Amino acid sequence: MTEDTYPEITHEESYKGYTIYIENNADRYRGGYEYTVSDGSDELDSGLVFTVEDGISEAKAFIDSL
């Protein structure tokens, strides 16, 4: 059995009017964290990263590119 070494995280923050949400990847064998960027009603971007900091960075880079 694979041990989940990622701590249970839920993180939400606003950046330039968009919401960044980060949570543990549902696939516990793959690990990591999923991030999403939304404008309140629509999900605009999502991805899989290994650290919460990477998720915040990638989400902010996406928002800055809009």
Short mmCIF file of C-alpha atoms in Angstrom, two decimals:
data_model
loop_
_atom_site.label_atom_id
_atom_site.label_comp_id
_atom_site.label_asym_id
_atom_site.label_seq_id
_atom_site.Cartn_x
_atom_site.Cartn_y
_atom_site.Cartn_z
CA MET A 1 0.00 0.00 0.00
CA THR A 2 1.25 3.49 -0.83
CA GLU A 3 1.49 5.92 2.06
CA ASP A 4 0.13 9.42 1.47
CA THR A 5 2.95 11.76 2.47
CA TYR A 6 1.20 14.98 1.44
CA PRO A 7 -0.43 16.83 4.35
CA GLU A 8 -4.16 17.49 4.02
CA ILE A 9 -4.44 21.02 2.62
CA THR A 10 -7.23 23.31 1.50
CA HIS A 11 -6.14 26.80 0.54
CA GLU A 12 -8.22 29.59 -0.95
CA GLU A 13 -7.18 33.13 -1.78
CA SER A 14 -8.18 36.00 -4.02
CA TYR A 15 -5.82 37.56 -6.52
CA LYS A 16 -6.74 40.42 -8.87
CA GLY A 17 -10.44 39.56 -8.58
CA TYR A 18 -10.00 35.83 -9.26
CA THR A 19 -10.17 32.97 -6.77
CA ILE A 20 -7.33 30.48 -6.40
CA TYR A 21 -8.27 27.22 -4.70
CA ILE A 22 -5.79 24.46 -3.82
CA GLU A 23 -6.53 21.04 -2.37
CA ASN A 24 -4.98 17.58 -2.23
CA ASN A 25 -5.05 15.58 -5.42
CA ALA A 26 -7.87 13.05 -5.22
CA ASP A 27 -5.54 10.41 -6.69
CA ARG A 28 -3.62 9.56 -3.54
CA TYR A 29 -1.26 7.23 -5.44
CA ARG A 30 -0.09 10.09 -7.65
CA GLY A 31 -0.02 12.64 -4.83
CA GLY A 32 0.47 16.36 -5.10
CA TYR A 33 -2.09 19.13 -5.15
CA GLU A 34 -4.72 20.35 -7.58
CA TYR A 35 -5.21 24.06 -8.13
CA THR A 36 -8.03 25.89 -9.88
CA VAL A 37 -8.56 29.48 -10.91
CA SER A 38 -12.10 30.80 -11.17
CA ASP A 39 -13.81 34.11 -11.78
CA GLY A 40 -16.66 33.28 -9.43
CA SER A 41 -18.86 31.35 -11.84
CA ASP A 42 -16.48 29.58 -14.24
CA GLU A 43 -13.32 27.55 -13.76
CA LEU A 44 -10.72 29.18 -15.99
CA ASP A 45 -7.65 27.03 -15.34
CA SER A 46 -6.53 24.03 -13.33
CA GLY A 47 -3.44 21.96 -12.85
CA LEU A 48 -1.51 19.46 -10.77
CA VAL A 49 1.58 20.49 -8.80
CA PHE A 50 3.82 19.00 -6.13
CA THR A 51 3.70 21.89 -3.65
CA VAL A 52 1.12 24.45 -2.58
CA GLU A 53 3.62 27.22 -3.36
CA ASP A 54 3.95 25.96 -6.95
CA GLY A 55 0.16 25.96 -7.27
CA ILE A 56 -0.09 29.55 -6.09
CA SER A 57 2.73 30.56 -8.43
CA GLU A 58 1.23 28.86 -11.48
CA ALA A 59 -2.24 30.19 -10.76
CA LYS A 60 -0.96 33.77 -10.35
CA ALA A 61 1.09 33.45 -13.56
CA PHE A 62 -2.06 32.35 -15.40
CA ILE A 63 -4.06 35.28 -13.98
CA ASP A 64 -1.26 37.72 -14.91
CA SER A 65 -1.35 36.40 -18.49
CA LEU A 66 -5.03 37.29 -18.94
#
